[in-house]
Amino acid sequence: MPTRVLTAVAVSLLLGASGALSQEGSAPVISGEGSTADHSKFKILQKEFTSGPEVTEACVSCHTEADDQVMHSIHFTWEFEHPGTGQLLGKRNVINAFCGNVAGNEPRCTSCHAGYGWDDMSQTPQQEAVTPDCLVCHDRSGEYTKTATGAGMPPLDPVKPGTKTITGAEAWPVDLSKAAQSVGMPGRENCGQCHFYGGGGDNVKHGDLSSVLFNPSRDVDVHMSPEGGNMVCSDCHVSDQHSWAGSRYDVMAADTKGPGMPHERRDVATCQSCHGTAPHPATLKGVKLNDHTDKLACQTCHIPEFARGGVATKMEWDWSTAGKMGEDGKPLSVEDYTQGDGKHRHTYLATKGDFVWEENVAPIYEWFNGQVEYTLGDETIDPSKVVEVNRISGDPGDGGSRIWPFKRLDGRQAYDAGLNRLAYSHVWGPTTDSAFWTNFDWSKAIEAGMKAAGAEYSGEYGFVDTHMSWPITHMVAPAEEALDCAECHAADGRMAGIDGVYMPGRAPFSMAGVLGLALVAATALALGIHALGRIFTGKNGDAS
């Protein structure tokens, strides 16, 4: 029985014994789904709070270890030492093909940090005495948010006109007392405020994480849809001491263990941890599909397209064209794409350059062992070639790789033309004379960005073509909408560019195809000769 049901039954029995059941005989509703405590009854929360850190102080008076646990999580440190490559990754360190970098742009980027007030990337949040934000994950009032440029702070009364939230909406004054009294386990709304809007807007970054997932239809995401599993993010991304399973920096590409023993905790976010290692039924087709799991990730067949449901994703981003002014002398903006839900999206912004949006996108496919290596700011690049911002590792013969679906962003971004390294840039900072979004001067913006990141800079810059890959794991379609065999088993099918696996029907005149056809022909010929021999010699080998 699911934990939520057990909790509801237990509360019902306890309250029933005390005669506290409602007239209808159902358990009373407790604020915070899945909670065994009604936080609105806690006296320490029954007061007016003037800041987010005050709420956290009240929370940790009971949850004594929670703040320390959060401060050791990647959500708080924005740092991750990769166990395979040894690289120091995390938002604090990497350069990406979307926003570029955090260093020098902190109040804008750290608006989605799980803490309050981190505005200097040269210091850790602990060194800056940043307080963890309990409400961003646990508010269940539906009214808590953060401002878009406030280094993690919520908008409080009075809200300055024009203030935006992290989702781009007009900000409202958050009632911290109401939020504190509503707390419970995280819902899609909690996670989605940041993760659906990463990269500067709805579905910009990942492609499979958009506002559609707040309340998706079954055909968009069979797990999250109320018509399907009605799951929340933490149903898959299970937690242990506030550390969440599942990371794009270190992916479990092949889970050969499955759910494990009954009641065994699985601190992984894989399909197999719920569905097992042989998820298809014991039919002729099902057995054959189960035979594919040593080559294919589940997502490869079960997420035929991403950016579904009416919200597009950016597939190309060219920073080199940024800075154009319109006929009125003001920064140019062009909205030349209308996505499925009717919303217009920018195809050009003076602050960010040119974009290409797409919907219902078929992924690209790569062998993937879960290891992702980044091109960091101190690594030499070859600007005459496309630079892989993050390199996907995998090999068909290593036993641990699977064919995975990816979104690939085609970018063009700044680099140090003297040292041949990707460049950091200072883009946000309305009170500075070096922020690109204020003065549109790349030389000043890059110089300031390199200084903020503590990186050496030659003083010369240019722009280089880049690729950035994102594994596709959300927007799982219903089983009846999974890829059909013919989608891959064809000469021009989805696996056309994948080496290391024989695909019948894909390349019938290749060496493997010719050998396969020859084997089939030889088998048919042998069977035919055998049958003719039986006919002419009789069943027992005697003349008839």
Coordinates of C-alpha atoms in Angstrom, one line a residue:
M1 CA 0.0 0.0 0.0
P2 CA 1.4 3.5 -0.9
T3 CA 2.9 5.5 2.0
R4 CA 0.3 8.2 1.5
V5 CA -2.6 5.7 1.8
L6 CA -1.0 4.2 4.9
T7 CA -0.6 7.6 6.5
A8 CA -4.2 8.5 5.7
V9 CA -5.4 5.2 7.2
A10 CA -3.3 5.6 10.3
V11 CA -4.6 9.1 10.9
S12 CA -8.1 8.0 10.3
L13 CA -7.8 5.2 12.9
L14 CA -6.3 7.5 15.5
L15 CA -8.8 10.2 15.1
G16 CA -11.6 7.7 14.9
A17 CA -10.5 6.3 18.3
S18 CA -10.7 9.8 19.8
G19 CA -14.1 10.5 18.2
A20 CA -12.6 13.3 16.1
L21 CA -13.8 12.0 12.7
S22 CA -16.1 14.3 10.6
Q23 CA -19.7 13.5 10.2
E24 CA -19.0 11.8 6.9
G25 CA -16.6 9.4 8.6
S26 CA -13.5 10.6 6.7
A27 CA -10.2 11.8 8.1
P28 CA -9.8 15.5 8.4
V29 CA -7.7 17.2 5.8
I30 CA -4.2 18.1 7.1
S31 CA -2.4 20.9 5.3
G32 CA 0.7 19.5 3.5
E33 CA -0.1 16.4 1.5
G34 CA 1.2 13.2 3.2
S35 CA 2.0 15.0 6.5
T36 CA 1.1 13.6 9.9
A37 CA 1.2 17.1 11.5
D38 CA -1.0 20.1 11.0
H39 CA 1.6 22.9 11.0
S40 CA -1.1 25.6 11.3
K41 CA -1.5 24.5 14.9
F42 CA 2.2 25.0 15.8
K43 CA 2.5 28.2 18.0
I44 CA 6.0 29.0 16.7
L45 CA 4.5 29.4 13.2
Q46 CA 1.5 31.4 14.3
K47 CA 3.1 34.8 13.9
E48 CA 4.0 37.4 11.3
F49 CA 7.3 36.7 9.7
T50 CA 9.3 39.5 8.1
S51 CA 11.9 37.4 6.2
G52 CA 12.5 33.9 4.8
P53 CA 15.4 33.2 7.2
E54 CA 13.0 33.8 10.1
V55 CA 10.8 31.0 8.8
T56 CA 13.8 28.7 8.5
E57 CA 14.8 29.5 12.1
A58 CA 11.3 28.4 13.2
C59 CA 11.5 25.2 11.1
V60 CA 14.8 24.1 12.5
S61 CA 13.7 24.5 16.1
C62 CA 11.9 21.2 15.5
H63 CA 13.7 19.8 12.4
T64 CA 17.0 20.2 14.1
E65 CA 19.2 18.5 11.4
A66 CA 17.4 19.6 8.3
D67 CA 19.4 22.8 7.6
D68 CA 22.7 21.0 7.9
Q69 CA 21.5 18.3 5.5
V70 CA 20.3 20.8 3.0
M71 CA 23.6 22.7 3.1
H72 CA 25.5 19.5 2.1
S73 CA 23.2 18.9 -0.9
I74 CA 23.9 19.9 -4.5
H75 CA 20.8 22.0 -4.4
F76 CA 22.6 24.2 -2.0
T77 CA 26.3 24.0 -2.8
W78 CA 25.8 24.0 -6.6
E79 CA 28.9 21.9 -6.7
F80 CA 29.6 18.3 -7.6
E81 CA 32.8 16.4 -7.8
H82 CA 32.4 13.8 -10.5
P83 CA 33.5 10.4 -9.2
G84 CA 34.5 9.2 -12.7
T85 CA 36.3 12.2 -14.2
G86 CA 37.4 14.1 -11.0
Q87 CA 36.0 17.3 -12.5
L88 CA 34.5 19.8 -10.2
L89 CA 31.1 20.5 -11.7
G90 CA 27.8 22.1 -10.6
K91 CA 26.2 25.4 -11.5
R92 CA 28.9 27.2 -9.6
N93 CA 31.7 26.0 -11.9
V94 CA 30.4 25.0 -15.3
I95 CA 30.0 27.1 -18.5
N96 CA 26.8 26.2 -20.4
A97 CA 25.5 27.0 -23.8
F98 CA 22.3 28.7 -22.4
C99 CA 22.9 31.4 -19.8
G100 CA 26.6 31.1 -20.0
N101 CA 27.8 31.1 -16.3
V102 CA 26.7 32.1 -12.8
A103 CA 29.8 33.9 -11.7
G104 CA 29.2 37.7 -12.1
N105 CA 25.5 37.2 -12.5
E106 CA 24.6 35.9 -9.1
P107 CA 21.5 37.8 -8.0
R108 CA 19.8 36.8 -11.2
C109 CA 21.0 33.2 -11.3
T110 CA 20.8 32.5 -7.6
S111 CA 17.1 33.6 -7.6
C112 CA 16.5 29.8 -7.9
H113 CA 19.0 28.8 -5.3
A114 CA 17.7 26.8 -2.3
G115 CA 18.8 29.5 0.0
Y116 CA 18.6 33.2 0.8
G117 CA 21.1 35.8 -0.3
W118 CA 24.0 34.1 -2.1
D119 CA 25.4 36.9 -4.3
D120 CA 29.1 36.1 -4.6
M121 CA 30.2 32.9 -6.4
S122 CA 33.8 33.4 -5.1
Q123 CA 32.4 32.4 -1.7
T124 CA 30.6 29.2 -0.8
P125 CA 27.1 29.7 0.5
Q126 CA 28.3 28.5 3.9
Q127 CA 31.1 31.2 3.8
E128 CA 28.4 33.8 3.0
A129 CA 26.2 32.5 5.9
V130 CA 23.4 31.8 3.4
T131 CA 20.3 30.4 5.1
P132 CA 18.6 27.4 3.5
D133 CA 15.1 28.1 2.1
C134 CA 12.7 25.5 3.5
L135 CA 9.6 27.0 1.8
V136 CA 10.8 26.7 -1.8
C137 CA 10.4 22.9 -1.5
H138 CA 7.8 22.5 1.2
D139 CA 5.3 25.3 0.8
R140 CA 1.9 23.8 -0.1
S141 CA -0.1 27.0 0.0
G142 CA 0.7 27.5 -3.7
E143 CA 1.5 31.1 -3.1
Y144 CA 5.2 31.0 -2.3
T145 CA 7.7 32.2 -4.9
K146 CA 11.0 34.0 -5.3
T147 CA 11.9 37.2 -7.2
A148 CA 13.7 36.9 -10.5
T149 CA 16.7 39.0 -9.4
G150 CA 16.7 38.8 -5.6
A151 CA 19.4 36.1 -4.9
G152 CA 16.7 33.7 -3.6
M153 CA 14.6 36.2 -1.7
P154 CA 10.7 36.1 -1.9
P155 CA 8.7 39.2 -2.8
L156 CA 7.3 40.8 0.4
D157 CA 4.8 43.5 0.9
P158 CA 5.2 46.2 -0.5
V159 CA 6.3 44.7 -3.8
K160 CA 8.1 47.1 -6.1
P161 CA 6.1 47.6 -9.3
G162 CA 7.5 45.6 -12.2
T163 CA 9.0 42.9 -10.0
K164 CA 9.0 39.5 -11.6
T165 CA 9.0 36.0 -10.1
I166 CA 11.3 33.2 -11.1
T167 CA 8.7 32.0 -13.6
G168 CA 8.4 35.4 -15.2
A169 CA 5.0 36.3 -13.7
E170 CA 4.2 39.6 -12.0
A171 CA 5.3 39.2 -8.4
W172 CA 2.8 39.3 -5.5
P173 CA 3.5 39.8 -1.8
V174 CA 4.1 36.4 -0.2
D175 CA 2.4 35.6 3.1
L176 CA 5.2 33.9 4.9
S177 CA 3.0 32.9 7.9
K178 CA 0.5 31.2 5.6
A179 CA 3.3 29.5 3.7
A180 CA 5.0 28.2 6.8
Q181 CA 1.7 26.8 8.2
S182 CA 1.0 24.9 5.0
V183 CA 4.2 22.9 4.7
G184 CA 4.3 19.3 3.5
M185 CA 6.1 17.1 1.0
P186 CA 7.2 18.7 -2.3
G187 CA 4.8 18.7 -5.2
R188 CA 5.3 19.3 -8.9
E189 CA 4.7 23.0 -8.3
N190 CA 7.6 23.3 -5.9
C191 CA 10.2 21.6 -8.1
G192 CA 8.8 23.1 -11.3
Q193 CA 9.1 26.8 -10.3
C194 CA 12.9 26.4 -10.8
H195 CA 13.4 23.3 -13.0
F196 CA 10.7 24.0 -15.6
Y197 CA 12.0 27.6 -16.1
G198 CA 15.8 27.0 -16.2
G199 CA 17.8 28.8 -18.8
G200 CA 15.7 31.9 -18.7
G201 CA 12.2 30.7 -19.5
D202 CA 9.7 28.0 -19.8
N203 CA 11.2 24.8 -21.2
V204 CA 14.2 26.7 -22.6
K205 CA 16.9 24.3 -21.3
H206 CA 16.0 20.6 -21.0
G207 CA 13.2 20.3 -23.5
D208 CA 11.4 17.6 -21.4
L209 CA 10.7 19.9 -18.4
S210 CA 8.1 22.5 -19.0
S211 CA 5.1 24.2 -17.3
V212 CA 2.9 21.6 -19.1
L213 CA 4.1 19.1 -16.4
F214 CA 2.3 21.0 -13.7
N215 CA -0.9 19.3 -14.9
P216 CA -0.1 17.2 -18.0
S217 CA -2.5 15.1 -20.1
R218 CA -1.8 11.4 -20.1
D219 CA -0.4 11.5 -23.6
V220 CA 2.2 14.1 -22.6
D221 CA 3.5 12.4 -19.4
V222 CA 1.8 9.1 -18.3
H223 CA 3.5 9.3 -14.9
M224 CA 2.7 12.9 -13.9
S225 CA -0.8 13.1 -15.4
P226 CA -3.7 13.0 -13.1
E227 CA -5.2 10.6 -15.7
G228 CA -2.2 8.4 -15.3
G229 CA 0.1 7.9 -12.3
N230 CA -0.4 11.4 -10.9
M231 CA 3.1 11.2 -9.6
V232 CA 5.3 14.0 -8.2
C233 CA 9.0 14.5 -8.9
S234 CA 10.1 13.0 -5.6
D235 CA 8.3 9.7 -6.4
C236 CA 11.2 9.0 -8.7
H237 CA 13.8 11.3 -7.4
V238 CA 13.8 9.8 -3.9
S239 CA 15.7 11.5 -1.2
D240 CA 18.0 10.6 1.7
Q241 CA 18.8 13.4 4.2
H242 CA 17.8 16.0 1.6
S243 CA 20.0 14.6 -1.1
W244 CA 18.0 13.7 -4.2
A245 CA 18.6 10.8 -6.6
G246 CA 19.2 11.6 -10.2
S247 CA 21.7 14.0 -11.6
R248 CA 22.6 15.1 -15.2
Y249 CA 26.2 15.2 -14.1
D250 CA 26.3 11.5 -13.2
V251 CA 23.5 9.4 -14.7
M252 CA 22.8 5.7 -13.9
A253 CA 22.7 4.8 -17.6
A254 CA 22.0 1.0 -17.0
D255 CA 20.2 -0.3 -13.9
T256 CA 20.6 -4.0 -14.0
K257 CA 19.4 -4.5 -10.4
G258 CA 15.8 -3.3 -10.7
P259 CA 13.6 -2.8 -7.7
G260 CA 15.7 -5.1 -5.5
M261 CA 14.2 -7.1 -2.6
P262 CA 10.8 -6.3 -1.3
H263 CA 10.8 -3.1 0.8
E264 CA 14.4 -2.4 -0.1
R265 CA 15.1 1.3 -0.5
R266 CA 16.3 2.3 -4.0
D267 CA 18.2 5.6 -4.0
V268 CA 18.2 5.9 -7.7
A269 CA 15.9 7.5 -10.3
T270 CA 15.7 4.9 -13.0
C271 CA 12.9 3.2 -14.9
Q272 CA 14.0 -0.2 -13.7
S273 CA 13.8 0.7 -10.0
C274 CA 10.0 0.6 -10.4
H275 CA 9.4 -1.4 -13.6
G276 CA 12.1 -4.1 -13.2
T277 CA 14.6 -5.3 -15.7
A278 CA 12.1 -7.3 -17.7
P279 CA 9.2 -4.9 -17.8
H280 CA 7.3 -6.2 -20.9
P281 CA 4.7 -9.0 -20.7
A282 CA 5.6 -12.6 -21.4
T283 CA 4.2 -12.5 -24.9
L284 CA 6.2 -13.2 -28.1
K285 CA 6.6 -9.5 -28.7
G286 CA 7.2 -8.7 -25.0
V287 CA 10.0 -11.2 -24.7
K288 CA 11.7 -9.7 -27.7
L289 CA 11.3 -6.2 -26.3
N290 CA 12.8 -7.4 -23.0
D291 CA 15.7 -8.6 -25.1
H292 CA 16.4 -5.0 -26.1
T293 CA 17.2 -3.8 -22.6
D294 CA 20.9 -4.7 -22.8
K295 CA 21.2 -2.2 -25.7
L296 CA 18.5 0.5 -25.2
A297 CA 17.5 2.8 -22.4
C298 CA 13.8 2.6 -21.7
Q299 CA 13.5 6.3 -22.6
T300 CA 14.6 5.6 -26.1
C301 CA 11.4 3.9 -27.0
H302 CA 9.0 5.4 -24.5
I303 CA 9.8 9.1 -25.1
P304 CA 9.4 9.3 -28.9
E305 CA 9.4 13.2 -28.8
F306 CA 10.1 15.9 -26.3
A307 CA 8.7 19.5 -26.0
R308 CA 5.2 18.1 -26.2
G309 CA 2.0 19.6 -25.0
G310 CA 2.2 23.0 -26.5
V311 CA 5.4 24.5 -25.0
A312 CA 8.4 24.8 -27.3
T313 CA 12.1 24.4 -26.4
K314 CA 15.2 26.3 -27.7
M315 CA 17.2 24.2 -30.2
E316 CA 19.6 26.9 -31.4
W317 CA 21.0 29.9 -29.5
D318 CA 23.4 32.4 -31.2
W319 CA 24.9 34.9 -28.7
S320 CA 27.1 36.4 -31.4
T321 CA 24.2 38.4 -32.9
A322 CA 23.1 40.0 -29.6
G323 CA 23.3 43.8 -29.2
K324 CA 21.1 45.0 -32.2
M325 CA 19.0 48.1 -31.7
G326 CA 15.7 48.8 -33.3
E327 CA 14.7 51.8 -35.5
D328 CA 13.6 53.5 -32.3
G329 CA 17.2 53.2 -30.9
K330 CA 16.0 50.8 -28.2
P331 CA 17.1 47.1 -27.8
L332 CA 15.5 45.0 -30.5
S333 CA 13.1 42.2 -29.7
V334 CA 11.3 40.0 -32.2
E335 CA 8.5 37.5 -31.4
D336 CA 8.3 35.4 -34.5
Y337 CA 7.3 32.0 -33.1
T338 CA 3.9 31.0 -31.9
Q339 CA 4.0 27.7 -29.9
G340 CA 1.2 25.1 -29.6
D341 CA -0.5 26.8 -26.6
G342 CA -0.8 30.1 -28.5
K343 CA 2.0 31.9 -26.7
H344 CA 4.4 34.0 -28.7
R345 CA 8.2 33.4 -28.1
H346 CA 11.1 35.6 -28.9
T347 CA 13.2 34.6 -31.9
Y348 CA 15.6 37.5 -31.3
L349 CA 16.5 39.6 -28.2
A350 CA 19.2 42.3 -28.1
T351 CA 20.2 40.9 -24.8
K352 CA 20.6 37.2 -25.9
G353 CA 20.8 37.0 -29.7
D354 CA 18.9 34.7 -32.1
F355 CA 16.9 31.6 -31.1
V356 CA 15.3 28.7 -32.9
W357 CA 12.3 27.1 -31.2
E358 CA 10.9 23.6 -31.9
E359 CA 8.1 21.4 -30.6
N360 CA 7.5 17.7 -30.8
V361 CA 11.2 17.1 -31.4
A362 CA 12.6 13.6 -32.1
P363 CA 15.7 13.2 -30.0
I364 CA 19.1 12.3 -31.2
Y365 CA 20.6 9.1 -30.0
E366 CA 24.0 8.2 -28.5
W367 CA 25.7 5.4 -26.7
F368 CA 25.8 6.6 -23.1
N369 CA 27.4 5.1 -19.9
G370 CA 26.2 7.9 -17.6
Q371 CA 29.5 9.8 -17.7
V372 CA 29.4 13.4 -18.7
E373 CA 32.6 15.5 -19.1
Y374 CA 32.4 19.3 -19.3
T375 CA 34.6 21.7 -21.2
L376 CA 35.5 23.9 -18.2
G377 CA 36.9 27.4 -18.4
D378 CA 40.6 26.4 -18.1
E379 CA 40.4 23.8 -20.9
T380 CA 42.0 24.6 -24.3
I381 CA 39.5 24.3 -27.2
D382 CA 39.9 24.2 -31.0
P383 CA 37.8 27.2 -32.3
S384 CA 37.9 25.8 -35.9
K385 CA 35.7 22.9 -34.8
V386 CA 32.4 22.7 -32.9
V387 CA 33.1 22.6 -29.2
E388 CA 31.3 20.0 -27.1
V389 CA 30.3 21.9 -24.0
N390 CA 29.6 18.6 -22.4
R391 CA 30.9 15.3 -23.8
I392 CA 28.8 12.2 -23.7
S393 CA 30.7 9.0 -23.0
G394 CA 29.7 5.5 -24.0
D395 CA 30.7 2.5 -26.1
P396 CA 28.6 -0.4 -27.4
G397 CA 31.2 -3.0 -26.2
D398 CA 31.6 -1.9 -22.6
G399 CA 28.6 -3.7 -21.2
G400 CA 27.4 -0.6 -19.2
S401 CA 26.4 1.7 -22.0
R402 CA 22.9 2.0 -23.5
I403 CA 21.5 3.9 -26.4
W404 CA 19.9 7.0 -24.9
P405 CA 17.8 9.9 -26.3
F406 CA 19.2 13.5 -26.1
K407 CA 18.3 17.0 -26.8
R408 CA 21.2 18.8 -28.5
L409 CA 21.4 22.6 -28.4
D410 CA 23.4 24.1 -31.3
G411 CA 25.0 27.2 -29.8
R412 CA 27.4 30.0 -30.6
Q413 CA 29.0 31.6 -27.6
A414 CA 32.0 33.7 -26.5
Y415 CA 35.5 32.4 -26.1
D416 CA 38.9 33.8 -25.3
A417 CA 40.5 34.1 -28.7
G418 CA 44.0 34.5 -27.3
L419 CA 44.0 31.5 -24.9
N420 CA 41.4 29.4 -26.8
R421 CA 39.1 28.9 -23.9
L422 CA 35.4 29.3 -23.4
A423 CA 34.7 32.7 -21.8
Y424 CA 32.7 33.7 -18.8
S425 CA 30.6 36.8 -19.3
H426 CA 28.9 39.4 -17.1
V427 CA 25.4 39.9 -18.6
W428 CA 23.1 40.9 -15.7
G429 CA 23.8 43.9 -13.5
P430 CA 21.6 47.0 -14.0
T431 CA 23.9 49.2 -11.8
T432 CA 27.2 48.3 -13.5
D433 CA 28.8 49.7 -16.7
S434 CA 30.1 46.2 -17.7
A435 CA 26.9 44.2 -17.8
F436 CA 26.0 43.3 -21.4
W437 CA 22.3 43.6 -20.9
T438 CA 22.8 47.2 -19.7
N439 CA 25.5 48.5 -22.1
F440 CA 25.7 45.9 -24.9
D441 CA 29.5 45.9 -24.9
W442 CA 31.0 42.4 -25.2
S443 CA 34.5 43.5 -24.4
K444 CA 33.5 44.9 -21.0
A445 CA 31.1 42.1 -20.3
I446 CA 33.7 39.3 -21.0
E447 CA 36.4 41.1 -19.1
A448 CA 34.2 41.5 -16.1
G449 CA 32.9 37.9 -16.3
M450 CA 36.4 36.5 -16.4
K451 CA 37.4 38.6 -13.4
A452 CA 34.4 37.4 -11.5
A453 CA 35.2 33.8 -12.2
G454 CA 38.8 34.3 -11.3
A455 CA 39.9 33.2 -14.8
E456 CA 42.9 34.4 -16.8
Y457 CA 41.9 36.5 -19.8
S458 CA 44.0 37.5 -22.9
G459 CA 41.9 40.5 -23.7
E460 CA 40.8 39.1 -27.1
Y461 CA 37.4 37.4 -27.7
G462 CA 35.5 35.8 -30.5
F463 CA 32.5 33.4 -30.9
V464 CA 32.6 29.7 -31.4
D465 CA 30.1 27.1 -32.4
T466 CA 29.1 24.7 -29.6
H467 CA 26.9 21.7 -28.9
M468 CA 25.4 20.9 -25.5
S469 CA 23.5 17.6 -24.8
W470 CA 20.7 17.0 -22.3
P471 CA 19.5 13.4 -21.6
I472 CA 15.8 13.1 -22.1
T473 CA 14.0 11.3 -19.2
H474 CA 10.7 13.1 -18.8
M475 CA 7.5 13.3 -20.9
V476 CA 7.1 9.5 -21.0
A477 CA 4.3 8.6 -23.4
P478 CA 1.7 5.8 -22.7
A479 CA 2.8 2.4 -23.7
E480 CA 0.5 2.4 -26.7
E481 CA 2.4 5.5 -28.0
A482 CA 5.9 4.1 -27.6
L483 CA 8.0 3.7 -30.8
D484 CA 7.0 0.9 -33.1
C485 CA 9.6 -1.6 -34.3
A486 CA 9.6 0.0 -37.8
E487 CA 10.7 3.3 -36.4
C488 CA 14.2 1.9 -35.8
H489 CA 14.3 -1.3 -38.0
A490 CA 14.5 0.6 -41.3
A491 CA 17.2 1.9 -43.5
D492 CA 16.4 5.5 -42.6
G493 CA 15.2 4.7 -39.1
R494 CA 16.1 6.4 -35.8
M495 CA 19.1 4.2 -35.3
A496 CA 20.6 4.9 -38.7
G497 CA 23.7 6.6 -37.3
I498 CA 24.3 4.3 -34.3
D499 CA 27.2 1.8 -34.5
G500 CA 27.7 -1.4 -32.5
V501 CA 24.3 -2.9 -33.0
Y502 CA 22.8 -4.9 -35.9
M503 CA 19.4 -3.7 -37.0
P504 CA 17.6 -6.1 -39.4
G505 CA 16.1 -4.1 -42.2
R506 CA 18.1 -1.0 -41.5
A507 CA 21.0 -1.7 -44.0
P508 CA 20.2 -4.9 -45.9
F509 CA 23.2 -4.5 -48.2
S510 CA 25.8 -3.8 -45.6
M511 CA 28.3 -6.6 -44.7
A512 CA 26.2 -7.6 -41.7
G513 CA 23.0 -7.3 -43.7
V514 CA 24.3 -9.5 -46.6
L515 CA 25.6 -12.1 -44.2
G516 CA 22.3 -12.1 -42.4
L517 CA 20.3 -12.5 -45.6
A518 CA 22.8 -15.2 -46.8
L519 CA 22.2 -17.1 -43.5
V520 CA 18.4 -16.9 -43.9
A521 CA 18.7 -18.0 -47.5
A522 CA 21.0 -20.9 -46.6
T523 CA 18.6 -22.0 -43.8
A524 CA 15.6 -21.9 -46.1
L525 CA 17.5 -23.8 -48.8
A526 CA 18.5 -26.5 -46.3
L527 CA 15.0 -26.9 -45.1
G528 CA 13.7 -27.1 -48.7
I529 CA 16.2 -29.8 -49.6
H530 CA 15.3 -31.7 -46.4
A531 CA 11.6 -31.5 -47.2
L532 CA 12.0 -32.6 -50.8
G533 CA 14.2 -35.5 -49.6
R534 CA 11.4 -36.7 -47.3
I535 CA 8.9 -36.5 -50.0
F536 CA 10.9 -38.6 -52.5
T537 CA 12.4 -41.1 -50.1
G538 CA 9.4 -41.6 -47.9
K539 CA 9.0 -41.0 -44.2
N540 CA 11.4 -43.8 -43.2
G541 CA 13.9 -43.4 -45.9
D542 CA 12.5 -46.2 -48.1
A543 CA 11.4 -45.8 -51.7
S544 CA 7.7 -45.3 -52.0

